[in-house]
CSV table of C-alpha atoms and ligand atoms in Angstrom, one decimal:
chain,number,residue,atom,x,y,z
A,1,MET,CA,0.0,0.0,0.0
A,2,ASP,CA,1.2,3.6,-0.8
A,3,PRO,CA,2.1,5.7,2.2
A,4,VAL,CA,-0.9,7.3,3.9
A,5,LYS,CA,-0.5,11.1,4.0
A,6,VAL,CA,-1.7,13.0,7.1
A,7,GLY,CA,-2.2,16.7,7.7
A,8,ILE,CA,-2.1,17.8,11.4
A,9,CYS,CA,-4.0,21.1,12.0
A,10,GLY,CA,-3.3,22.7,15.4
A,11,PHE,CA,0.1,22.2,16.9
A,12,GLY,CA,-0.4,22.8,20.6
A,13,THR,CA,-0.2,20.2,23.4
A,14,VAL,CA,-2.0,17.4,21.5
A,15,GLY,CA,-0.8,18.3,18.0
A,16,SER,CA,2.9,18.2,19.1
A,17,GLY,CA,2.2,15.0,21.1
A,18,THR,CA,0.7,13.4,18.0
A,19,TYR,CA,3.6,14.3,15.9
A,20,ALA,CA,6.0,12.9,18.5
A,21,VAL,CA,4.2,9.6,18.8
A,22,LEU,CA,3.8,9.2,15.0
A,23,THR,CA,7.5,9.9,14.6
A,24,ARG,CA,8.9,7.8,17.5
A,25,ASN,CA,6.7,4.7,16.8
A,26,ALA,CA,6.8,5.0,13.0
A,27,ALA,CA,8.2,1.5,12.4
A,28,GLU,CA,5.6,-0.3,14.6
A,29,ILE,CA,2.8,1.8,13.2
A,30,ALA,CA,3.8,1.1,9.6
A,31,ALA,CA,3.9,-2.6,10.4
A,32,ARG,CA,0.4,-2.5,11.9
A,33,VAL,CA,-1.2,-0.5,9.1
A,34,GLY,CA,0.7,-2.2,6.2
A,35,ALA,CA,1.7,1.2,5.0
A,36,GLU,CA,3.9,4.1,6.2
A,37,ILE,CA,2.1,7.1,7.8
A,38,VAL,CA,3.6,10.3,6.7
A,39,VAL,CA,2.9,13.8,8.1
A,40,ALA,CA,2.7,15.6,4.8
A,41,GLU,CA,1.9,19.0,6.2
A,42,ILE,CA,1.3,20.8,9.5
A,43,GLY,CA,-1.3,23.6,9.7
A,44,ALA,CA,-0.4,26.0,12.6
A,45,ARG,CA,-1.7,29.6,12.7
A,46,ARG,CA,1.3,30.6,14.8
A,47,GLY,CA,3.8,28.4,13.0
A,48,CYS,CA,6.0,25.7,14.7
A,49,GLU,CA,9.3,27.7,15.4
A,50,ASP,CA,9.6,26.2,18.9
A,51,SER,CA,9.2,22.6,17.8
A,52,ASP,CA,11.4,20.2,15.9
A,53,VAL,CA,9.3,19.1,13.0
A,54,GLY,CA,12.3,18.2,10.7
A,55,ALA,CA,11.6,18.9,7.1
A,56,THR,CA,7.8,18.7,7.4
A,57,ALA,CA,6.0,21.5,5.6
A,58,VAL,CA,4.3,24.0,7.9
A,59,ASN,CA,1.4,26.2,6.7
A,60,ARG,CA,0.0,29.1,8.7
A,61,ASP,CA,-3.3,28.6,6.8
A,62,VAL,CA,-5.0,25.5,8.2
A,63,PHE,CA,-7.5,25.5,5.3
A,64,ALA,CA,-4.7,25.0,2.9
A,65,VAL,CA,-4.1,21.7,4.6
A,66,ALA,CA,-7.7,20.7,4.1
A,67,ASP,CA,-7.3,21.6,0.4
A,68,ASN,CA,-4.0,19.9,-0.1
A,69,PRO,CA,-4.7,17.2,-2.7
A,70,GLU,CA,-2.0,14.9,-1.4
A,71,ILE,CA,-3.5,14.5,2.0
A,72,ASP,CA,-5.7,11.5,2.9
A,73,ILE,CA,-6.5,12.3,6.5
A,74,VAL,CA,-6.9,15.7,8.1
A,75,VAL,CA,-6.3,15.7,11.9
A,76,GLU,CA,-8.2,18.5,13.6
A,77,LEU,CA,-6.5,19.5,16.9
A,78,ILE,CA,-7.4,23.2,17.0
A,79,GLY,CA,-10.3,23.0,19.5
A,80,GLY,CA,-13.4,25.1,19.8
A,81,THR,CA,-16.4,25.1,17.5
A,82,THR,CA,-15.7,27.9,15.0
A,83,THR,CA,-12.6,27.5,12.8
A,84,ALA,CA,-12.4,23.8,13.8
A,85,LYS,CA,-16.0,23.2,12.4
A,86,ASP,CA,-15.3,25.0,9.1
A,87,LEU,CA,-12.0,23.1,8.7
A,88,VAL,CA,-13.6,19.7,9.3
A,89,LEU,CA,-16.5,20.4,6.9
A,90,ARG,CA,-14.0,21.7,4.3
A,91,ALA,CA,-11.9,18.5,4.6
A,92,ILE,CA,-15.0,16.3,4.3
A,93,GLU,CA,-16.2,18.3,1.3
A,94,ASN,CA,-12.8,17.6,-0.2
A,95,GLY,CA,-13.3,13.9,0.3
A,96,LYS,CA,-10.8,13.5,3.1
A,97,HIS,CA,-11.1,11.5,6.3
A,98,VAL,CA,-11.0,13.4,9.5
A,99,VAL,CA,-9.6,12.5,13.0
A,100,THR,CA,-10.5,14.9,15.8
A,101,ALA,CA,-10.0,15.3,19.5
A,102,ASN,CA,-12.6,18.0,19.7
A,103,LYS,CA,-15.4,17.0,22.2
A,104,ALA,CA,-17.2,20.3,22.0
A,105,LEU,CA,-17.3,20.1,18.2
A,106,ILE,CA,-18.6,16.5,18.1
A,107,ALA,CA,-21.1,17.0,21.0
A,108,GLU,CA,-22.6,20.2,19.5
A,109,HIS,CA,-22.2,19.7,15.8
A,110,GLY,CA,-21.6,16.0,15.4
A,111,ASN,CA,-25.0,15.2,13.9
A,112,GLU,CA,-24.4,17.6,11.0
A,113,ILE,CA,-20.8,16.6,10.5
A,114,PHE,CA,-21.6,12.8,10.4
A,115,ALA,CA,-24.4,13.4,7.9
A,116,VAL,CA,-22.1,15.2,5.6
A,117,ALA,CA,-19.4,12.6,6.1
A,118,ALA,CA,-21.9,9.8,5.3
A,119,GLU,CA,-22.8,11.6,2.0
A,120,LYS,CA,-19.2,11.8,1.1
A,121,GLY,CA,-18.3,8.3,2.2
A,122,VAL,CA,-15.5,9.4,4.5
A,123,SER,CA,-14.9,8.5,8.2
A,124,VAL,CA,-14.8,11.0,11.1
A,125,ALA,CA,-13.0,9.4,14.1
A,126,PHE,CA,-13.0,11.0,17.6
A,127,GLU,CA,-11.5,8.5,20.1
A,128,ALA,CA,-9.5,11.3,21.7
A,129,ALA,CA,-12.6,13.4,22.4
A,130,VAL,CA,-13.5,11.4,25.4
A,131,ALA,CA,-11.3,10.4,28.4
A,132,GLY,CA,-8.0,11.2,26.7
A,133,GLY,CA,-5.9,8.0,26.4
A,134,ILE,CA,-8.6,5.5,27.5
A,135,PRO,CA,-9.9,3.7,24.4
A,136,ILE,CA,-13.5,4.0,25.6
A,137,ILE,CA,-15.0,4.8,22.2
A,138,LYS,CA,-13.5,1.7,20.7
A,139,ALA,CA,-14.6,-0.3,23.8
A,140,LEU,CA,-18.2,0.8,23.2
A,141,ARG,CA,-18.2,0.5,19.4
A,142,GLU,CA,-16.2,-2.7,19.2
A,143,GLY,CA,-15.4,-4.6,22.4
A,144,LEU,CA,-18.9,-4.3,23.8
A,145,ALA,CA,-20.7,-4.3,20.4
A,146,GLY,CA,-22.6,-7.5,21.3
A,147,ASN,CA,-24.0,-6.1,24.5
A,148,ARG,CA,-27.0,-4.1,25.4
A,149,ILE,CA,-25.7,-1.2,27.5
A,150,GLN,CA,-27.8,-0.4,30.5
A,151,TRP,CA,-25.9,2.5,32.0
A,152,LEU,CA,-22.5,4.1,32.2
A,153,ALA,CA,-21.0,6.4,34.7
A,154,GLY,CA,-17.7,8.2,34.3
A,155,ILE,CA,-15.2,10.5,35.8
A,156,ILE,CA,-14.6,12.2,32.5
A,157,ASN,CA,-13.1,15.5,33.5
A,158,GLY,CA,-9.6,15.3,34.9
A,159,THR,CA,-9.5,18.8,36.3
A,160,GLY,CA,-12.6,18.3,38.4
A,161,ASN,CA,-11.4,15.0,39.8
A,162,PHE,CA,-8.0,16.6,40.6
A,163,ILE,CA,-9.8,19.4,42.5
A,164,LEU,CA,-12.0,17.0,44.5
A,165,THR,CA,-9.1,14.8,45.3
A,166,GLU,CA,-6.9,17.6,46.6
A,167,MET,CA,-9.8,19.1,48.6
A,168,ARG,CA,-10.3,15.7,50.3
A,169,ASP,CA,-6.7,14.5,50.8
A,170,LYS,CA,-5.1,17.8,51.7
A,171,GLY,CA,-8.0,20.0,52.7
A,172,ARG,CA,-7.0,22.5,50.1
A,173,ASP,CA,-9.2,25.4,48.9
A,174,PHE,CA,-11.1,25.0,45.7
A,175,SER,CA,-9.7,28.1,43.9
A,176,ASP,CA,-6.2,27.3,44.9
A,177,VAL,CA,-6.4,23.8,43.4
A,178,LEU,CA,-8.0,25.1,40.3
A,179,ALA,CA,-5.1,27.5,39.8
A,180,GLU,CA,-2.7,24.6,40.0
A,181,ALA,CA,-4.8,22.5,37.5
A,182,GLN,CA,-4.5,25.4,35.1
A,183,ALA,CA,-0.8,25.7,35.6
A,184,LEU,CA,-0.4,22.0,35.0
A,185,GLY,CA,-2.2,22.3,31.6
A,186,TYR,CA,-5.2,20.1,32.7
A,187,ALA,CA,-7.9,22.7,32.5
A,188,GLU,CA,-9.7,24.0,29.4
A,189,ALA,CA,-8.9,27.4,28.0
A,190,ASP,CA,-12.0,28.6,29.9
A,191,PRO,CA,-11.9,26.6,33.1
A,192,THR,CA,-15.6,27.1,33.7
A,193,PHE,CA,-16.0,24.3,31.2
A,194,ASP,CA,-14.3,22.0,33.7
A,195,VAL,CA,-15.7,23.2,37.0
A,196,GLU,CA,-19.3,23.8,35.8
A,197,GLY,CA,-19.5,20.4,34.1
A,198,ILE,CA,-19.7,21.6,30.5
A,199,ASP,CA,-16.7,19.6,29.4
A,200,ALA,CA,-18.0,16.4,31.0
A,201,ALA,CA,-21.4,17.0,29.4
A,202,HIS,CA,-19.8,17.2,26.0
A,203,LYS,CA,-18.1,13.9,26.6
A,204,LEU,CA,-21.2,12.3,28.1
A,205,VAL,CA,-23.4,13.0,25.1
A,206,ILE,CA,-20.8,11.3,22.9
A,207,LEU,CA,-20.7,8.2,25.1
A,208,ALA,CA,-24.5,8.1,25.3
A,209,SER,CA,-24.9,8.4,21.6
A,210,LEU,CA,-22.6,5.3,21.0
A,211,ALA,CA,-24.0,3.3,23.9
A,212,PHE,CA,-27.7,3.8,23.1
A,213,GLY,CA,-27.6,4.6,19.3
A,214,ILE,CA,-29.2,8.0,19.8
A,215,PRO,CA,-28.4,11.3,18.2
A,216,LEU,CA,-26.0,13.7,20.0
A,217,GLN,CA,-28.2,15.9,22.2
A,218,PHE,CA,-26.0,18.3,24.1
A,219,ASP,CA,-28.8,20.7,24.9
A,220,LYS,CA,-30.6,17.9,26.9
A,221,VAL,CA,-27.9,17.1,29.4
A,222,TYR,CA,-28.6,18.2,33.0
A,223,THR,CA,-25.4,19.8,34.0
A,224,GLU,CA,-24.2,20.8,37.5
A,225,GLY,CA,-20.5,21.6,38.4
A,226,ILE,CA,-18.4,21.2,41.5
A,227,SER,CA,-18.0,24.8,42.4
A,228,ARG,CA,-20.5,24.6,45.2
A,229,ILE,CA,-19.0,21.6,47.0
A,230,ALA,CA,-17.8,22.7,50.4
A,231,PRO,CA,-14.9,20.9,52.3
A,232,GLU,CA,-17.4,19.9,55.0
A,233,ASP,CA,-19.5,18.0,52.4
A,234,VAL,CA,-16.4,16.0,51.5
A,235,THR,CA,-15.9,15.2,55.2
A,236,TYR,CA,-19.5,14.3,56.0
A,237,ALA,CA,-19.7,12.1,52.9
A,238,GLU,CA,-16.7,10.1,54.1
A,239,GLU,CA,-18.3,9.8,57.6
A,240,LEU,CA,-21.3,8.2,55.9
A,241,GLY,CA,-19.1,5.8,53.9
A,242,TYR,CA,-19.3,7.7,50.6
A,243,ARG,CA,-17.0,9.7,48.4
A,244,ILE,CA,-18.0,12.7,46.3
A,245,LYS,CA,-17.1,12.3,42.6
A,246,HIS,CA,-18.1,14.4,39.7
A,247,LEU,CA,-19.8,11.9,37.4
A,248,GLY,CA,-21.4,11.9,34.0
A,249,ILE,CA,-24.2,9.4,34.1
A,250,ALA,CA,-26.2,8.0,31.1
A,251,ARG,CA,-28.9,5.4,31.9
A,252,ASP,CA,-31.4,3.7,29.6
A,253,THR,CA,-34.7,3.4,31.6
A,254,ASP,CA,-38.2,2.3,30.6
A,255,ASN,CA,-39.3,5.9,30.5
A,256,GLY,CA,-36.4,7.4,28.6
A,257,ILE,CA,-32.7,8.2,28.8
A,258,GLU,CA,-31.1,9.9,31.8
A,259,LEU,CA,-28.3,12.2,30.8
A,260,ARG,CA,-26.8,14.0,33.7
A,261,VAL,CA,-23.5,15.5,35.0
A,262,HIS,CA,-23.3,16.3,38.7
A,263,PRO,CA,-21.4,15.7,41.9
A,264,THR,CA,-22.4,12.3,43.3
A,265,LEU,CA,-21.9,10.4,46.5
A,266,ILE,CA,-20.7,6.9,45.7
A,267,PRO,CA,-19.8,4.1,48.1
A,268,VAL,CA,-16.1,4.3,49.0
A,269,LYS,CA,-15.8,0.5,48.3
A,270,ARG,CA,-16.4,1.0,44.6
A,271,LEU,CA,-13.2,0.9,42.5
A,272,ILE,CA,-14.4,4.1,40.7
A,273,ALA,CA,-14.6,5.9,44.1
A,274,ASN,CA,-10.8,5.4,44.3
A,275,VAL,CA,-9.9,7.0,41.0
A,276,ASN,CA,-7.9,10.0,42.0
A,277,GLY,CA,-6.2,13.1,40.7
A,278,VAL,CA,-6.4,13.8,37.0
A,279,MET,CA,-7.2,10.2,36.1
A,280,ASN,CA,-10.4,9.3,34.4
A,281,ALA,CA,-12.5,6.1,34.6
A,282,VAL,CA,-15.7,5.0,32.9
A,283,LEU,CA,-17.8,2.2,34.4
A,284,VAL,CA,-20.1,0.5,31.9
A,285,GLN,CA,-23.0,-1.8,32.9
A,286,SER,CA,-24.0,-4.1,30.1
A,287,ASP,CA,-26.1,-7.2,29.8
A,288,ALA,CA,-23.6,-9.8,28.7
A,289,VAL,CA,-20.3,-8.8,30.4
A,290,GLY,CA,-21.9,-7.1,33.5
A,291,PRO,CA,-19.8,-4.2,34.9
A,292,SER,CA,-16.6,-3.3,33.1
A,293,LEU,CA,-14.3,-0.4,34.2
A,294,TYR,CA,-12.0,1.5,31.9
A,295,TYR,CA,-9.3,3.6,33.6
A,296,GLY,CA,-6.4,5.8,32.5
A,297,ALA,CA,-5.0,9.2,31.9
A,298,GLY,CA,-7.9,11.5,30.8
A,299,ALA,CA,-5.8,14.5,29.7
A,300,GLY,CA,-2.3,15.4,28.7
A,301,SER,CA,-0.2,15.5,25.5
A,302,GLU,CA,0.8,11.9,24.8
A,303,PRO,CA,-2.1,10.2,26.4
A,304,THR,CA,-4.5,12.2,24.1
A,305,ALA,CA,-2.1,11.7,21.2
A,306,SER,CA,-2.2,7.9,21.8
A,307,ALA,CA,-6.0,8.1,21.0
A,308,VAL,CA,-5.5,10.4,18.0
A,309,VAL,CA,-2.8,8.1,16.5
A,310,ALA,CA,-5.0,5.0,17.1
A,311,ASP,CA,-7.7,6.7,15.0
A,312,ILE,CA,-5.2,7.6,12.3
A,313,ILE,CA,-4.2,3.9,12.2
A,314,ASP,CA,-7.9,2.8,12.1
A,315,VAL,CA,-8.8,5.1,9.3
A,316,ALA,CA,-5.6,4.2,7.4
A,317,ARG,CA,-6.5,0.5,7.6
A,318,THR,CA,-9.8,1.3,5.9
A,319,LEU,CA,-8.2,3.0,2.9
A,320,GLY,CA,-7.6,-0.3,1.2
A,321,ALA,CA,-11.3,-1.2,1.7
A,322,THR,CA,-14.2,-0.3,-0.5
A,323,PRO,CA,-16.2,2.8,0.7
A,324,ASP,CA,-19.2,0.6,1.5
A,325,ALA,CA,-17.1,-1.4,4.0
A,326,ARG,CA,-16.2,1.6,6.0
A,327,VAL,CA,-18.0,1.5,9.4
A,328,PRO,CA,-20.2,4.5,10.0
A,329,TYR,CA,-19.2,5.9,13.4
A,330,LEU,CA,-22.7,6.9,14.4
A,331,ALA,CA,-25.3,4.9,12.6
A,332,PHE,CA,-28.6,5.9,14.2
A,333,GLN,CA,-32.1,6.2,13.0
A,334,GLN,CA,-34.2,9.3,13.7
A,335,SER,CA,-36.8,6.9,15.2
A,336,ALA,CA,-34.4,6.3,18.1
A,337,LEU,CA,-35.1,9.8,19.2
A,338,SER,CA,-38.8,9.2,19.9
A,339,ALA,CA,-38.2,5.7,21.3
A,340,HIS,CA,-35.5,7.0,23.7
A,341,PRO,CA,-36.4,10.5,24.8
A,342,VAL,CA,-34.0,12.2,27.2
A,343,LEU,CA,-35.7,12.6,30.6
A,344,PRO,CA,-36.0,16.0,32.3
A,345,ILE,CA,-34.0,16.0,35.6
A,346,ASP,CA,-37.2,16.3,37.6
A,347,GLU,CA,-38.2,12.8,36.5
A,348,VAL,CA,-34.9,11.2,37.4
A,349,GLU,CA,-34.7,8.9,40.5
A,350,THR,CA,-31.7,8.9,42.9
A,351,ALA,CA,-31.0,9.1,46.6
A,352,PHE,CA,-29.8,12.4,48.1
A,353,TYR,CA,-27.3,13.8,50.6
A,354,LEU,CA,-28.8,16.9,52.2
A,355,ARG,CA,-26.9,19.3,54.4
A,356,MET,CA,-28.5,22.2,56.2
A,357,SER,CA,-27.9,24.6,59.1
A,358,ALA,CA,-30.6,24.3,61.7
A,359,VAL,CA,-31.3,26.6,64.7
A,360,ASP,CA,-30.4,24.6,67.9
A,361,ARG,CA,-33.9,24.1,69.4
A,362,PRO,CA,-36.2,21.1,69.8
A,363,GLY,CA,-38.5,20.0,67.0
A,364,VAL,CA,-36.5,21.1,64.0
A,365,LEU,CA,-35.6,17.6,63.0
A,366,SER,CA,-39.1,16.3,63.3
A,367,ARG,CA,-40.4,19.2,61.1
A,368,VAL,CA,-37.8,18.4,58.4
A,369,ALA,CA,-38.6,14.6,58.7
A,370,GLN,CA,-42.3,15.4,58.4
A,371,ILE,CA,-41.8,17.4,55.2
A,372,LEU,CA,-39.7,14.6,53.6
A,373,SER,CA,-42.3,12.0,54.7
A,374,ASP,CA,-45.2,14.0,53.2
A,375,GLU,CA,-43.3,13.9,49.9
A,376,GLY,CA,-42.9,10.1,50.3
A,377,ILE,CA,-39.2,10.4,50.9
A,378,SER,CA,-37.6,8.2,53.7
A,379,ILE,CA,-34.5,8.9,55.6
A,380,GLU,CA,-31.6,6.4,55.3
A,381,ALA,CA,-29.1,8.0,57.6
A,382,LEU,CA,-28.7,11.1,59.7
A,383,ILE,CA,-25.8,13.0,61.3
A,384,GLN,CA,-26.5,15.8,63.7
A,385,LYS,CA,-23.5,17.6,65.2
A,386,GLU,CA,-23.2,19.5,68.4
A,387,PRO,CA,-23.1,23.3,67.7
A,388,PRO,CA,-19.6,24.7,67.8
A,389,GLU,CA,-18.8,26.7,70.9
A,390,GLU,CA,-21.1,29.8,71.4
A,391,ALA,CA,-22.9,29.1,68.1
A,392,ASN,CA,-26.6,28.2,67.9
A,393,LEU,CA,-26.6,26.7,64.5
A,394,VAL,CA,-26.1,22.9,64.1
A,395,PRO,CA,-25.2,21.2,60.9
A,396,MET,CA,-27.7,18.5,60.0
A,397,ILE,CA,-26.9,15.9,57.3
A,398,ILE,CA,-29.5,13.6,55.9
A,399,LEU,CA,-29.1,10.7,53.5
A,400,THR,CA,-32.5,9.9,51.8
A,401,ASN,CA,-33.6,6.7,50.1
A,402,ARG,CA,-34.2,6.9,46.3
A,403,THR,CA,-36.8,9.4,45.2
A,404,ILE,CA,-37.9,11.3,42.1
A,405,GLU,CA,-36.0,14.6,41.8
A,406,GLY,CA,-39.2,16.6,41.5
A,407,LYS,CA,-40.4,15.4,44.9
A,408,LEU,CA,-37.0,16.2,46.5
A,409,SER,CA,-37.1,19.7,45.0
A,410,SER,CA,-40.5,20.3,46.5
A,411,ALA,CA,-39.4,19.1,49.9
A,412,VAL,CA,-36.2,21.2,49.8
A,413,ALA,CA,-38.2,24.3,49.0
A,414,GLN,CA,-40.4,23.7,52.0
A,415,ILE,CA,-37.4,23.0,54.3
A,416,GLU,CA,-35.7,26.2,53.1
A,417,GLY,CA,-38.9,28.0,54.0
A,418,LEU,CA,-38.8,26.9,57.7
A,419,GLU,CA,-37.9,29.6,60.1
A,420,SER,CA,-35.5,27.2,61.9
A,421,ILE,CA,-33.4,26.4,58.8
A,422,VAL,CA,-30.9,29.0,57.9
A,423,GLY,CA,-29.6,29.5,54.3
A,424,GLU,CA,-29.8,27.1,51.4
A,425,VAL,CA,-30.0,23.3,51.7
A,426,THR,CA,-27.0,21.7,50.0
A,427,ARG,CA,-28.1,18.7,47.9
A,428,ILE,CA,-25.8,16.1,46.3
A,429,ARG,CA,-27.1,13.0,44.4
A,430,VAL,CA,-26.1,9.5,45.7
A,431,GLU,CA,-25.6,6.5,43.4
A,432,SER,CA,-24.8,3.0,44.6
A,433,LEU,CA,-23.4,2.1,41.1
A,434,ALA,CA,-24.3,-1.5,41.8
A,435,GLY,CA,-24.8,-3.7,38.8
B,501,HSE,N1,-9.9,19.8,30.6
B,501,HSE,C1,-10.1,18.4,30.3
B,501,HSE,C2,-10.0,17.6,31.6
B,501,HSE,C3,-9.0,18.0,29.3
B,501,HSE,O1,-9.6,18.2,32.6
B,501,HSE,O2,-10.5,16.5,31.6
B,501,HSE,C4,-9.2,16.6,28.7
B,501,HSE,O3,-10.4,16.6,27.9
C-alpha cells in the first residue's frame, strides 16, 4: 500500500504529542497498518518555530491543509467550534477522512458533521474526544458491540477530579487547586467548562450516543458543576461511607434516557470511588459482560495523542477497503429519538445527601422529617452535630432513600422556608453504582 498522508491542524499540546508519537513509533505503526504514515503538512496559525518538525512543511493557513490534494486524513486539533468546524466540513467536502480530539465540536455539531461525512463516504474518528488516552470509544463500538448497554457512569473531567481529590486529601481550597490545575495544563482554556461540568457534558453525550444509538443531544444534558461543593460536604460524605465524585451518568430506563452530570456520593468501596487526581474512569454496565471499568489518563499531551494516533491507524486501515465497507461511526435512526427521549431531571430517580444549618432548638428535625415523609421520601441515615462553641446553628446531614428529583425539590423548597433552617440546603445526588 502507498504511504498514507496525514495533515495535522493545530500544533499545541495534543498536536505536538501526536507528531512525536507518530515519529517515534513510525516503524511499529507502519507494520500494523501495512503502510507508512507520513505527516505531509502541519497547519499551525502561529507556526512551529519552537518545535522540531524536521523537514515537514508548515502552513499558517489551516484551510490550505484541508485543500492539499496529497493529504488523505486531516487531523483537527485546534479545538473550539468555529474554525475547527469550518475546517472539518471543508476537509470532508474535499473527500478527506477526519480525525479529531474535539469533544465540543462532536457533541454540539456531530449530527451535522456525520451526515455530511456519510454523504461523502468518509470517516470521522473521535476517540481522543472522550477520556483522553482511554480507548472508551473503541470499547463501546467494538469490544462491547454484542452487549445491550444499560448504563454508564464516568469520571470524565480530569481537572474536576483533581480538585475534589486535593480538597479531600489535603483539605485544600477550591480556587487554589483550580489555579494549580490550570498551571499543569489540565484545565480547558476557559476553566468554567471544567468546574461547571460543560466539558463532562460534551463527553457524556458522545458516550450516550454510542451506547444507546441515539443522536447527540448536548442541549438535553442536565449539568451541575463542582464549584458549590464545600470541604465539609467531603468530610460528611466520608463519615457516611461515601466519596464525592463528579460523574457523567447515562442510563437507559423504561421511560427514557437519563443524561446528567453532577457531583455524586458513591460508596467508598467501589473501584471508581478510588480513581484520584487527574485520572479518568468509565464504568459500563451491560447485559452480557456485566460491569466493566476503563481507567487511565484523561488528559495530557501523549495520552491524548495515543488516542489520536489509534484513530489515524484505524482510518488508514480502511483506505484499502471499499467505501461501503467503512464503518459509519454513528449509525442511528431518527426513530431512536422518539423511542428514547431524554428525561427531564425532575423525573430522574436517585438518593440524596442533604446538608442544612438548623437553629439549635427542639422539634426542628421532626419538622424536616415530616416534610420529607409528606413527599414520600424516607431517611436512610442522619448526622446531627453539636453546635460549635457559642454558636446556635447545628449542621444536619440527611441521607435519603431513592426518590424522584421533583419530589425532593419540592421538599427542599419547604425545608428552606422553615424559620428554623438558615440558608440554602446543599443537595448532592447519591448513586450505589451496583450492577
Ligand atoms: N480539561 C479536560 C479535563 C481535558 O480536565 O479533563 C481533557 O479533555
